[in-house]
mmCIF file of C-alpha atoms in Angstrom:
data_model
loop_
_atom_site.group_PDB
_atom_site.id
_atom_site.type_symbol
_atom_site.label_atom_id
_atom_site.label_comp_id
_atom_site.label_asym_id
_atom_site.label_seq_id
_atom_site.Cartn_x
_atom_site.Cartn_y
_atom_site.Cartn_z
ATOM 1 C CA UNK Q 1 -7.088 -23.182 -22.780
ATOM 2 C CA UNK Q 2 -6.765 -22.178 -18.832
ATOM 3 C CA UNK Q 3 -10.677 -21.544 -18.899
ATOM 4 C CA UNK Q 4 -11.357 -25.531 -20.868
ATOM 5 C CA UNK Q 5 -9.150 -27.129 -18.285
ATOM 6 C CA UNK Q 6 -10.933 -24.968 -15.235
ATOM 7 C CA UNK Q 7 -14.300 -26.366 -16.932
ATOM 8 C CA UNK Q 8 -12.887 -29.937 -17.230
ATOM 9 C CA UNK Q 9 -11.743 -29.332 -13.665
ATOM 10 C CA UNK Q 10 -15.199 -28.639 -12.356
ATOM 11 C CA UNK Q 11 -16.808 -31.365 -13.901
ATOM 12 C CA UNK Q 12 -14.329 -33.704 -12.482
ATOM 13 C CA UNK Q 13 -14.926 -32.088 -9.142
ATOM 14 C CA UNK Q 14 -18.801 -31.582 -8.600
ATOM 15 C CA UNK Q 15 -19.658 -28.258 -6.834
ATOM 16 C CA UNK Q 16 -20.653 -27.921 -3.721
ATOM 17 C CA UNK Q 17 -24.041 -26.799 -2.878
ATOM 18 C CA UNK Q 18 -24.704 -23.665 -0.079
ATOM 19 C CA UNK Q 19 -25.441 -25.099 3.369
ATOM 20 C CA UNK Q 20 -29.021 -24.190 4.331
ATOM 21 C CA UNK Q 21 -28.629 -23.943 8.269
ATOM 22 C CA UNK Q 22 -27.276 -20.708 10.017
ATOM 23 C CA UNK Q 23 -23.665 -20.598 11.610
ATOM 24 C CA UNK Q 24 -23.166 -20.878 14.924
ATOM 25 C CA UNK Q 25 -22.051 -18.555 17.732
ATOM 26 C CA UNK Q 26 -18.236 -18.149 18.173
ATOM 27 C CA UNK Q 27 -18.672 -19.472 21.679
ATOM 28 C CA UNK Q 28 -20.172 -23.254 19.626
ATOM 29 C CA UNK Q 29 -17.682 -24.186 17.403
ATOM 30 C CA UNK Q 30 -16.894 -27.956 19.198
ATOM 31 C CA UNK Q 31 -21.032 -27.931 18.797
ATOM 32 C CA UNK Q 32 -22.660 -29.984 15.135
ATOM 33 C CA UNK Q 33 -24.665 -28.031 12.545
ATOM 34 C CA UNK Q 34 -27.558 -29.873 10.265
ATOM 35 C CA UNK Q 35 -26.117 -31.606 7.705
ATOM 36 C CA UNK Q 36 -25.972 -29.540 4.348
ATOM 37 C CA UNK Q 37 -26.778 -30.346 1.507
ATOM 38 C CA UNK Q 38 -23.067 -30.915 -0.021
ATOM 39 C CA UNK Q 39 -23.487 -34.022 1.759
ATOM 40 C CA UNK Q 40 -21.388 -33.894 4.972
ATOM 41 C CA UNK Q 41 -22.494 -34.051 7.965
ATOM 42 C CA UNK Q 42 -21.689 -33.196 11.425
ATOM 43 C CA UNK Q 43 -19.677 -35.354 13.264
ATOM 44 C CA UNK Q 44 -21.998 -36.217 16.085
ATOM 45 C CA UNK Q 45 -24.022 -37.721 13.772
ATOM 46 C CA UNK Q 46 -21.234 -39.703 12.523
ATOM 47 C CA UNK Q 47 -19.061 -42.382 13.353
ATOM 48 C CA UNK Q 48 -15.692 -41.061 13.821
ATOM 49 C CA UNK Q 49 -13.507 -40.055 10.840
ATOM 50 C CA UNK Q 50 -11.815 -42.925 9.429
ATOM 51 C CA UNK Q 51 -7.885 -42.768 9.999
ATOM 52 C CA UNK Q 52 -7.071 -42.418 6.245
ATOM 53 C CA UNK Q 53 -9.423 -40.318 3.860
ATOM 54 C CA UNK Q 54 -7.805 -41.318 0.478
ATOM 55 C CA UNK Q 55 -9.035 -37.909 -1.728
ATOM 56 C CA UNK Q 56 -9.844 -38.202 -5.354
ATOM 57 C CA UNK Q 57 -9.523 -35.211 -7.809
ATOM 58 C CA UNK Q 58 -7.676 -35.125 -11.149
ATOM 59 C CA UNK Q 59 -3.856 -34.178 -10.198
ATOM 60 C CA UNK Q 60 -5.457 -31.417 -7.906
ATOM 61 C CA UNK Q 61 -3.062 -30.981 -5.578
ATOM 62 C CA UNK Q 62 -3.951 -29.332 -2.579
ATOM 63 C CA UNK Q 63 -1.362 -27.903 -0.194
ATOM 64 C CA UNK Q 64 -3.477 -26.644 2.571
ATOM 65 C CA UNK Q 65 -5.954 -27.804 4.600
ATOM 66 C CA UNK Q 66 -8.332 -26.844 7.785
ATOM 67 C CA UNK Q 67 -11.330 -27.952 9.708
ATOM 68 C CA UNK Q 68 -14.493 -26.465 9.049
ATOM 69 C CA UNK Q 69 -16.682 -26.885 12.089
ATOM 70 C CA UNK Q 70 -19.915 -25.453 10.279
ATOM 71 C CA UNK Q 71 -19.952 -27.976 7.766
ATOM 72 C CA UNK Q 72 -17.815 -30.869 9.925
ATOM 73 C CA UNK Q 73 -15.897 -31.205 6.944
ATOM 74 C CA UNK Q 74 -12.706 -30.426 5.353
ATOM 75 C CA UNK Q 75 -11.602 -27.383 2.948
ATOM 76 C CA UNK Q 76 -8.657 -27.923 0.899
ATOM 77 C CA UNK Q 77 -6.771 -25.940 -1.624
ATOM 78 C CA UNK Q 78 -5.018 -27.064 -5.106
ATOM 79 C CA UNK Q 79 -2.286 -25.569 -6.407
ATOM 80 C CA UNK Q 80 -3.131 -26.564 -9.331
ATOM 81 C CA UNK Q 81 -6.449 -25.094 -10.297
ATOM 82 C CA UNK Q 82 -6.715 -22.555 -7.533
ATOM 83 C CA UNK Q 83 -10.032 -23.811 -6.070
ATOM 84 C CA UNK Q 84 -11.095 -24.301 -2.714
ATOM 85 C CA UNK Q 85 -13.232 -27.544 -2.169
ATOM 86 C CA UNK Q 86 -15.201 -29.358 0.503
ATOM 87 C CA UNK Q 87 -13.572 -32.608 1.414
ATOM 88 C CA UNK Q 88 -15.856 -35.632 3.845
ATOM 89 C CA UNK Q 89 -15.243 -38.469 4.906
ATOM 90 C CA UNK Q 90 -15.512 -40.413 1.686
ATOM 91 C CA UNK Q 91 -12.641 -38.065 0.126
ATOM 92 C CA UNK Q 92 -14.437 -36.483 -2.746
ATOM 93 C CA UNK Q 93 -14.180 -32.968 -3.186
ATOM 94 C CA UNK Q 94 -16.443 -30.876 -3.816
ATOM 95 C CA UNK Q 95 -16.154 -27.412 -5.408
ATOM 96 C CA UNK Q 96 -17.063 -24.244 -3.418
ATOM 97 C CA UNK Q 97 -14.887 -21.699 -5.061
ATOM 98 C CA UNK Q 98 -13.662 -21.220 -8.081
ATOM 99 C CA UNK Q 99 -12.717 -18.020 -8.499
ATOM 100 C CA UNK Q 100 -10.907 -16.698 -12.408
ATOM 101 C CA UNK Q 101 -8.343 -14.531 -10.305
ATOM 102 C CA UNK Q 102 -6.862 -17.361 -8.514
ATOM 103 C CA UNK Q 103 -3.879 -19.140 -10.409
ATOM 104 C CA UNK Q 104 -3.141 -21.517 -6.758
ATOM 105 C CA UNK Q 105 -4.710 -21.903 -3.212
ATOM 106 C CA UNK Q 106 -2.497 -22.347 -0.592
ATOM 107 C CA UNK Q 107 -3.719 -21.822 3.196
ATOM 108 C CA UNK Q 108 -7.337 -21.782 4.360
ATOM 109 C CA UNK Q 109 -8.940 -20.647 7.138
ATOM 110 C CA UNK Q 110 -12.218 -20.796 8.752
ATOM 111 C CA UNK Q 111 -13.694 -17.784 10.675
ATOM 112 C CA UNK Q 112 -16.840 -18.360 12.066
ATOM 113 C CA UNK Q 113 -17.743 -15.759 14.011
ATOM 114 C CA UNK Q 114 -17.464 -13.319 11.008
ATOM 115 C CA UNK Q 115 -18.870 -15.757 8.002
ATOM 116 C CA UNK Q 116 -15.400 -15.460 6.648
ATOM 117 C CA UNK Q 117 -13.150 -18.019 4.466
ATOM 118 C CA UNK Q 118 -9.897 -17.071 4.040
ATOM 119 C CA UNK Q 119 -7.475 -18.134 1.509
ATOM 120 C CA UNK Q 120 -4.356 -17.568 0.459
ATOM 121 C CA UNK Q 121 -3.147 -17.154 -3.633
ATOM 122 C CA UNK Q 122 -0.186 -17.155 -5.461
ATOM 123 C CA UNK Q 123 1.199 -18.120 -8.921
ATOM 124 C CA UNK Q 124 4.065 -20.029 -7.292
ATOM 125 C CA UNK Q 125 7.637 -19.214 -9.064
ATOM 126 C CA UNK Q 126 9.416 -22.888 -9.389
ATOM 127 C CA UNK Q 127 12.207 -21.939 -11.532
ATOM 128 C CA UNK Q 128 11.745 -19.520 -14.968
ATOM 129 C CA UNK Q 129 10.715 -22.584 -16.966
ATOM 130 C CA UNK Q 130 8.352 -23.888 -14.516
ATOM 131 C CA UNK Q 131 4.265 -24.597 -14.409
ATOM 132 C CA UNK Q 132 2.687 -25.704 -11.546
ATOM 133 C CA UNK Q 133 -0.710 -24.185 -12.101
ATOM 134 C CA UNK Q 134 -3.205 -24.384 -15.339
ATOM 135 C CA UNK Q 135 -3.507 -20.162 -15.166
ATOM 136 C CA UNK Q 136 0.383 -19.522 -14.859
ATOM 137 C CA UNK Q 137 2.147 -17.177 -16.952
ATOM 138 C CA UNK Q 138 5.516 -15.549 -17.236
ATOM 139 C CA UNK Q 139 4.091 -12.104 -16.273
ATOM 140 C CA UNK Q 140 2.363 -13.293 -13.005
ATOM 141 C CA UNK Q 141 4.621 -16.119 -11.537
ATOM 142 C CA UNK Q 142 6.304 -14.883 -8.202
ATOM 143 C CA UNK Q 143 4.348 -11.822 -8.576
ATOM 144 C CA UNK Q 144 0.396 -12.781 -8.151
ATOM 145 C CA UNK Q 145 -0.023 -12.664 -4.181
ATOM 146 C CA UNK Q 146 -2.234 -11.969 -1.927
ATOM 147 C CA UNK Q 147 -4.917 -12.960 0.606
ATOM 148 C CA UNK Q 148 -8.394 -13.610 -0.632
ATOM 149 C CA UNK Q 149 -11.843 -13.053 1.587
ATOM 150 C CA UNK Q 150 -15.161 -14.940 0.944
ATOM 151 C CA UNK Q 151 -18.297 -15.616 2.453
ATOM 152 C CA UNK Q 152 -17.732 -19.007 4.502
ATOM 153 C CA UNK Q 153 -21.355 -20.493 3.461
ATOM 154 C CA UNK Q 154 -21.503 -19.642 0.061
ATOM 155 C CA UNK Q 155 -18.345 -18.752 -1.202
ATOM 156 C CA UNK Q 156 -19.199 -15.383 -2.920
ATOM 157 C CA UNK Q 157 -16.258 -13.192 -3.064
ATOM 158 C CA UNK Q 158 -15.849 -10.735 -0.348
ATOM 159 C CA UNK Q 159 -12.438 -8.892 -1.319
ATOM 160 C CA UNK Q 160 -8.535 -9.815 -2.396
ATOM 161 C CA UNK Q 161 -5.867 -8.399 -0.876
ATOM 162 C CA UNK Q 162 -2.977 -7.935 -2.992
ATOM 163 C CA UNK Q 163 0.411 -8.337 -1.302
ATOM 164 C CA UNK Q 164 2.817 -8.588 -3.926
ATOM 165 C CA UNK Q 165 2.922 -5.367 -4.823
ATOM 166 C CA UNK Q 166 6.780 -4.874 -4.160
ATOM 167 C CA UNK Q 167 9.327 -5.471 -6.248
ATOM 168 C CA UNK Q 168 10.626 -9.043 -6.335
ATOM 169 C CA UNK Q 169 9.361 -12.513 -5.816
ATOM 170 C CA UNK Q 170 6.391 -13.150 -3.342
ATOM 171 C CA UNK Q 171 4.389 -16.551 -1.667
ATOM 172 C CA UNK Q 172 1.932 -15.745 0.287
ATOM 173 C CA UNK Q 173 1.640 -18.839 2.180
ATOM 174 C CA UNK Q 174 0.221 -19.429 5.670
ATOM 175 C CA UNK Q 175 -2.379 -17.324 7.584
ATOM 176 C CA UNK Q 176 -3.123 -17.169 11.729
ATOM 177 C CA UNK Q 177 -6.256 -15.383 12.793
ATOM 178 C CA UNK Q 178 -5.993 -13.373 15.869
ATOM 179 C CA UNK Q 179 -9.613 -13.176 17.966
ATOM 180 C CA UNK Q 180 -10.784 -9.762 16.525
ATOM 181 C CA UNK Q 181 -10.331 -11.195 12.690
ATOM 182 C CA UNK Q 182 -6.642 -9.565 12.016
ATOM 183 C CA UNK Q 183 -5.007 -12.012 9.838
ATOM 184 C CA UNK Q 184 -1.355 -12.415 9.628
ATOM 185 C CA UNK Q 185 0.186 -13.745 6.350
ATOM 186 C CA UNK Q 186 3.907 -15.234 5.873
ATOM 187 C CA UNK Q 187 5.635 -13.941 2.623
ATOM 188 C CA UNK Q 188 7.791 -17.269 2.251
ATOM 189 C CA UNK Q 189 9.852 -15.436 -0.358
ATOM 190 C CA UNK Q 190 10.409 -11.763 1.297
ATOM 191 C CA UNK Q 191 10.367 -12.500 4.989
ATOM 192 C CA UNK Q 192 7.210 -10.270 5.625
ATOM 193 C CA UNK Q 193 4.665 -11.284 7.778
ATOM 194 C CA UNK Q 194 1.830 -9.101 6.295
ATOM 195 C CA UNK Q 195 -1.328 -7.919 8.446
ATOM 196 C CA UNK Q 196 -4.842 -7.643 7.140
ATOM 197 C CA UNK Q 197 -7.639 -5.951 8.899
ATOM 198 C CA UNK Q 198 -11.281 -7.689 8.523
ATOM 199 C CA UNK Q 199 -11.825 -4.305 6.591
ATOM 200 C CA UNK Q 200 -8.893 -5.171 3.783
ATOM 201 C CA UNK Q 201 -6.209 -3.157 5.464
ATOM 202 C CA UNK Q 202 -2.686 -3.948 5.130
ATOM 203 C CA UNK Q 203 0.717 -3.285 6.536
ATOM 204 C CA UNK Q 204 3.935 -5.117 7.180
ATOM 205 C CA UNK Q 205 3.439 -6.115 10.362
ATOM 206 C CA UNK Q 206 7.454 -7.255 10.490
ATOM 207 C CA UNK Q 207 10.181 -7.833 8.383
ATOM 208 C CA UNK Q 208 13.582 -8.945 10.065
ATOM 209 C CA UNK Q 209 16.803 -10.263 8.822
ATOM 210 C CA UNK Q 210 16.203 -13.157 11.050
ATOM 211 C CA UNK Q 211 13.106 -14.463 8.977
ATOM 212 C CA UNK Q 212 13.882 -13.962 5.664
ATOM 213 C CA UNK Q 213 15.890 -16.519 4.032
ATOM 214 C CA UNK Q 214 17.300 -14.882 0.680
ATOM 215 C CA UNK Q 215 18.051 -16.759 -2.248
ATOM 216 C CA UNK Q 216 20.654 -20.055 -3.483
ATOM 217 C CA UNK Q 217 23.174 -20.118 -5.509
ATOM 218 C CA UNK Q 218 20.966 -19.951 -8.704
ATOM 219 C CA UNK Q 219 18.833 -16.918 -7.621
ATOM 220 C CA UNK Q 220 16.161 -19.011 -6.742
ATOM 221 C CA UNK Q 221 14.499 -17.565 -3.625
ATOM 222 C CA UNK Q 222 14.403 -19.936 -0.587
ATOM 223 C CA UNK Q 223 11.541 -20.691 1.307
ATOM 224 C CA UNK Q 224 11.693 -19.222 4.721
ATOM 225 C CA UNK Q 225 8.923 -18.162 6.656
ATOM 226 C CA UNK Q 226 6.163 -20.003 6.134
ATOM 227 C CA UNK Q 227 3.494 -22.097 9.079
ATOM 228 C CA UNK Q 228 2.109 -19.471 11.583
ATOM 229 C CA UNK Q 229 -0.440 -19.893 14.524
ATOM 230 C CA UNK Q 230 -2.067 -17.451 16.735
ATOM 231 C CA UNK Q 231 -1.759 -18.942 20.220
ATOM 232 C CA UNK Q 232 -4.014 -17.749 22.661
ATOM 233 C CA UNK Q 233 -1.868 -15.820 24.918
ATOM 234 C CA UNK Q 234 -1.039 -13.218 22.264
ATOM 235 C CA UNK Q 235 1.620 -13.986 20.300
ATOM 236 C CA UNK Q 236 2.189 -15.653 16.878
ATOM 237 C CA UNK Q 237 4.480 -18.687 16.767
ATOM 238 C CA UNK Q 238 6.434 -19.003 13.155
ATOM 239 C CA UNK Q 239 8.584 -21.619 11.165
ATOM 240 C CA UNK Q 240 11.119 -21.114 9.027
ATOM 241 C CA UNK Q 241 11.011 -23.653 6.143
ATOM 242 C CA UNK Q 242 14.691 -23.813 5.490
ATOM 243 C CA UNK Q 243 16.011 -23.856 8.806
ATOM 244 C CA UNK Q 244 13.062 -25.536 11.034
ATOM 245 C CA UNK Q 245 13.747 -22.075 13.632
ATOM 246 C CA UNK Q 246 10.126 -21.474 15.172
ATOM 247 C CA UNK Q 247 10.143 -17.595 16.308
ATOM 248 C CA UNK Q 248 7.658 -16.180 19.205
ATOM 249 C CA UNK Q 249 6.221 -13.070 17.753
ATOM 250 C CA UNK Q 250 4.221 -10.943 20.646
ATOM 251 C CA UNK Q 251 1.179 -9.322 18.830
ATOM 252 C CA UNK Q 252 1.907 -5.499 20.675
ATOM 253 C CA UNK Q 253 5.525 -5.895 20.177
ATOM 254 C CA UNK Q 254 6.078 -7.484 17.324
ATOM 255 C CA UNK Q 255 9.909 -6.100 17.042
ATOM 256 C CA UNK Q 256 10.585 -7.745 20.175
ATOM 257 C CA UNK Q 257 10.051 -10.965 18.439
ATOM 258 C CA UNK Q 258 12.715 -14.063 19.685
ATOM 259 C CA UNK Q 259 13.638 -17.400 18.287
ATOM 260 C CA UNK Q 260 12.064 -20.388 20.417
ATOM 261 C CA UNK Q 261 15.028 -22.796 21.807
ATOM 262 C CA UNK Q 262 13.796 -25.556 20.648
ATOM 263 C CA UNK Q 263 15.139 -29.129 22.043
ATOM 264 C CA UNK Q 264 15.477 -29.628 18.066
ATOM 265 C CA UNK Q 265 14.850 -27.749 15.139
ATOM 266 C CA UNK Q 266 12.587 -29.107 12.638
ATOM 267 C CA UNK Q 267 13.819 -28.001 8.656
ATOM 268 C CA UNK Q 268 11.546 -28.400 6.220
ATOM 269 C CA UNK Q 269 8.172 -27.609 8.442
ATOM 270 C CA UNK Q 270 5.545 -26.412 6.198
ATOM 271 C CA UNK Q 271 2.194 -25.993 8.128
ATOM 272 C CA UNK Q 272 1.686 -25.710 11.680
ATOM 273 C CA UNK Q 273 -1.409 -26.346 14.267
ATOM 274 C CA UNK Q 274 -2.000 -25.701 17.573
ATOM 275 C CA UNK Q 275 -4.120 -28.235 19.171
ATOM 276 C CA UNK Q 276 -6.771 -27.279 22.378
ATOM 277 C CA UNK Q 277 -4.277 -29.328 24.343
ATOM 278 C CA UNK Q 278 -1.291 -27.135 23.313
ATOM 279 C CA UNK Q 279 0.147 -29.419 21.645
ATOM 280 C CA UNK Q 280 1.786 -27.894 18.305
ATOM 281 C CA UNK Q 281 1.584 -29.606 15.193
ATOM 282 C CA UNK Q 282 4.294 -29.497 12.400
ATOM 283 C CA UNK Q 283 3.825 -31.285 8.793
ATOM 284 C CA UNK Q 284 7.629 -31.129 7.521
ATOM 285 C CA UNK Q 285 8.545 -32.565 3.910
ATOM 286 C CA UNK Q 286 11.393 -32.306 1.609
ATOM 287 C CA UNK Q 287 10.300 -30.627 -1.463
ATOM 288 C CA UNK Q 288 12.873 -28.180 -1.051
ATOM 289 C CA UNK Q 289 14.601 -28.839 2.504
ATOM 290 C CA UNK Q 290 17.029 -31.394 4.067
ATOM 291 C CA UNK Q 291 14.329 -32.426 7.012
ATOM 292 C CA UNK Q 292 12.502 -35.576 6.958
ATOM 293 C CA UNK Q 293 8.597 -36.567 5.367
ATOM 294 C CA UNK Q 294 6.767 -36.367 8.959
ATOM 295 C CA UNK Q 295 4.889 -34.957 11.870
ATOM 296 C CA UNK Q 296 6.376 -33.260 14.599
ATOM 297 C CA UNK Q 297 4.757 -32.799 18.006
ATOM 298 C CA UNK Q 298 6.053 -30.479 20.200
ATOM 299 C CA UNK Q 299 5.451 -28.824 23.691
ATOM 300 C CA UNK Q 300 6.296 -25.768 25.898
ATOM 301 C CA UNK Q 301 5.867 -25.166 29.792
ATOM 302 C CA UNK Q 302 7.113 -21.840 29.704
ATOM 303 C CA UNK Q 303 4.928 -19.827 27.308
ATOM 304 C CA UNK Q 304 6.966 -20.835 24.161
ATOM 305 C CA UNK Q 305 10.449 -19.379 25.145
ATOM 306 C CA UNK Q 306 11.504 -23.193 24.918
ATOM 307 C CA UNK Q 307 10.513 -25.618 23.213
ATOM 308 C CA UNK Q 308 10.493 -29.830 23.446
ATOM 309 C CA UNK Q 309 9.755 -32.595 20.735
ATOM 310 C CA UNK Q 310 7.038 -34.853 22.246
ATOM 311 C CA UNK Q 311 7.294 -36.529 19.102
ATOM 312 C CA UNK Q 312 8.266 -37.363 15.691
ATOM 313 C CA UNK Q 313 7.173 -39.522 13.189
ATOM 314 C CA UNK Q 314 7.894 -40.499 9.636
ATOM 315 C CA UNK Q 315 5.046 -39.843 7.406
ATOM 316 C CA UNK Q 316 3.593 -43.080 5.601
ATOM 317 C CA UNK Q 317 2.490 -40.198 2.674
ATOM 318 C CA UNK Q 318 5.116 -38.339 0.304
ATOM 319 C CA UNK Q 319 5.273 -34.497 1.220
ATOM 320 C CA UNK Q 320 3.279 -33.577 4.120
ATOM 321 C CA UNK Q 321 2.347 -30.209 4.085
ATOM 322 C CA UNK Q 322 -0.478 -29.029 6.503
ATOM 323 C CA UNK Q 323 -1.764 -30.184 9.631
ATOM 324 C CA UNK Q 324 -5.739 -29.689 10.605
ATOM 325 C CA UNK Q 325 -7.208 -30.355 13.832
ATOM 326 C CA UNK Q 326 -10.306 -32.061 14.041
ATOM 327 C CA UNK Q 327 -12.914 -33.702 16.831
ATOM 328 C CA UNK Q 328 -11.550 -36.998 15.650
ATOM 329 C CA UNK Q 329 -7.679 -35.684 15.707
ATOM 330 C CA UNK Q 330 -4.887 -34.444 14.093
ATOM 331 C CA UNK Q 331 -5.274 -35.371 9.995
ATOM 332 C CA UNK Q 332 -1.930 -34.384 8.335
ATOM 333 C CA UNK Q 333 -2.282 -33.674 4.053
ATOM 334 C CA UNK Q 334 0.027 -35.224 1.329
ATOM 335 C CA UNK Q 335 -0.711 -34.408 -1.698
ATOM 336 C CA UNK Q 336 2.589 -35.682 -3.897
ATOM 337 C CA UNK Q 337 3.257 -31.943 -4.224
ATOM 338 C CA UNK Q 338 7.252 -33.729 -4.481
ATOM 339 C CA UNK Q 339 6.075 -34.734 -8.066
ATOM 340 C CA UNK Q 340 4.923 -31.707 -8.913
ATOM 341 C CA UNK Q 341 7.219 -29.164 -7.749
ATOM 342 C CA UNK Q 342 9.968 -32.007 -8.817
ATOM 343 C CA UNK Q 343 8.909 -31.722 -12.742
ATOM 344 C CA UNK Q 344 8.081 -28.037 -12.899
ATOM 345 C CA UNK Q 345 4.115 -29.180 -13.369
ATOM 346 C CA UNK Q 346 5.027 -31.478 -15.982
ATOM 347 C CA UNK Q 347 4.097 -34.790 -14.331
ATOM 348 C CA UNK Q 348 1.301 -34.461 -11.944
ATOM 349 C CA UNK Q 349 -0.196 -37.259 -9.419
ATOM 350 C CA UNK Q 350 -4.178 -37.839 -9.153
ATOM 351 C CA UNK Q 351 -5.708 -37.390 -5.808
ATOM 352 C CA UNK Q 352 -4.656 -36.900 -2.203
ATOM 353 C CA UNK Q 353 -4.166 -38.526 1.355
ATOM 354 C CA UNK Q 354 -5.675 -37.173 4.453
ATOM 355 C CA UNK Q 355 -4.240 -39.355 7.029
ATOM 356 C CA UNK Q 356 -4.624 -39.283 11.346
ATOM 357 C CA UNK Q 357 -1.690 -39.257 13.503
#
């Protein structure tokens, strides 16, 4: 059944074909490639994105997005048949991997000076009766998690990380990539913040009271850590989903980690961005928090140890979720994940909205 719906899936969503041009040089990325033959193209060439890409895809449902420079496209997840497509300008995804091991996609990220795609994977635990994804079963929700690695221009696996080895639930969720390829992973479930080596190394890189955010009343675990950036002065900057805290995590110290006193707090932020201005970027929604459908903008003059709201805005789009920079701006993704996560996968919503703010 999983394997006809994955096939229906594909045919729905036509694959994406390798790009023929080499990457570029770390020190390039604002630079255009040759178009590929998936049919984006860079975005010199282009006009500028439109402000609203309105995605199509049969109740795909991404929840993460990013900005891949080499391709001057989008890559987007979906949590509910755990692929990883190529989004343009005319919203049509396109298929570049669709890998059997992976039940739902969560974050992605690009890293070009190593060929690498990076991607998050779960079976996300909604409740015991619950089915978000076409692979899900009882024995794997809460417990398939992990980071996977593949080759950014073709998509051929490189290697999977598992991190929910422990006992208990796990969502691996967001990812930050530190300049020598180290990728840090938020377990939204534990309160871990997992390292991985570009060789497939793990280790906790820290757990604290502070960031994990337990369970309700039911037993159901809350979300708490979950959007993480690398900022450029060596530290990691993390939201909590359930309380909108953002912590300052040094990269040699992480135990000396602090909470950011921010102006306001911002519940319900899912994925962050940090824009070349900055400027950080926060998608909140309300799938499972008391915050508002929106963007946050938000600024610091004193190397994150404060924080102020430059702005906030009400989302036109149910359930925001991620936030990707791009040459033509900030595009925030709604994917009516509310509908999904709402009905425990059993009403879904047809495409997705990638929309500028």
């Amino acid at each position: 059944m999983v394997n006809g719906l994955r096939r229906l899936h594909r045919a729905l969503v036509p694959a994406a074909l390798v790009l023929s041009t080499a990457l570029l040089p770390s020190t390039a990325l604002a630079l255009p490639v040759s178009a590929g033959a998936d049919g984006t193209r860079p975005a010199a060439a282009d006009a500028a994105l439109p402000s609203v890409i309105n995605g199509t895809g049969t109740a795909i449902h991404p929840e993460g997005v990013t900005w891949d420079p080499t391709r001057s496209a989008f890559l987007i997840g979906s949590i509910r048949y755990g692929t990883v497509s190529v989004v343009g300008a005319d919203g049509t995804p396109r298929t570049l991997i669709d890998d059997p091991e992976l039940i739902a996609t969560g974050a992605i990220r690009v890293d070009v000076p190593r060929n690498r795609l990076l991607v998050t994977y779960d079976d996300v635990y909604a409740g015991p009766d619950a089915l978000l994804s076409v692979g899900s079963t009882p024995e794997t929700r809460g417990r398939h998690a992990g980071l996977a690695v593949y080759d950014l221009r073709t998509g051929k696996l490189q290697k999977r990380v598992d991190l929910g080895e422990a006992p208990g639930l796990h969502l691996a969720n967001d990812i930050a990539l530190d300049p020598r390829g180290n990728a840090y992973v938020t377990d939204s479930f534990s309160g871990h913040i997992f390292k991985v080596t570009p060789s497939g190394q793990k280790s906790t890189f820290l757990y604290d009271p502070a960031l994990d955010a337990g369970t309700d009343e039911n037993g159901m675990p809350n979300v708490g850590v979950n959007g993480i950036v690398y900022h450029p002065d060596g530290y990691l900057l993390v939201v909590r989903y359930d309380t909108g805290a953002i912590f300052r995590i040094p990269l040699d110290r992480p135990q000396d980690f602090r909470e950011v006193d921010l102006q306001q707090r911002i519940p319900g932020a899912d994925g962050m961005a940090l824009a070349p201005d900055g400027t950080l970027w926060a998608a909140t929604n309300t799938i499972r928090s008391t915050g508002i459908d929106g963007v946050f903008r938000l600024r610091s003059d004193d190397g994150w140890r404060t924080g102020r709201t430059l702005s906030a805005q009400a989302s036109s789009d149910a359930a925001p979720t991620t936030v990707a920079i791009t040459p033509s701006g900030g595009y925030v993704l709604s994917s009516n994940l509310n509908v999904l996560f709402g009905s425990g996968g059993a009403q879904t919503r047809d495409g997705f909205v990638l929309r500028r703010y």
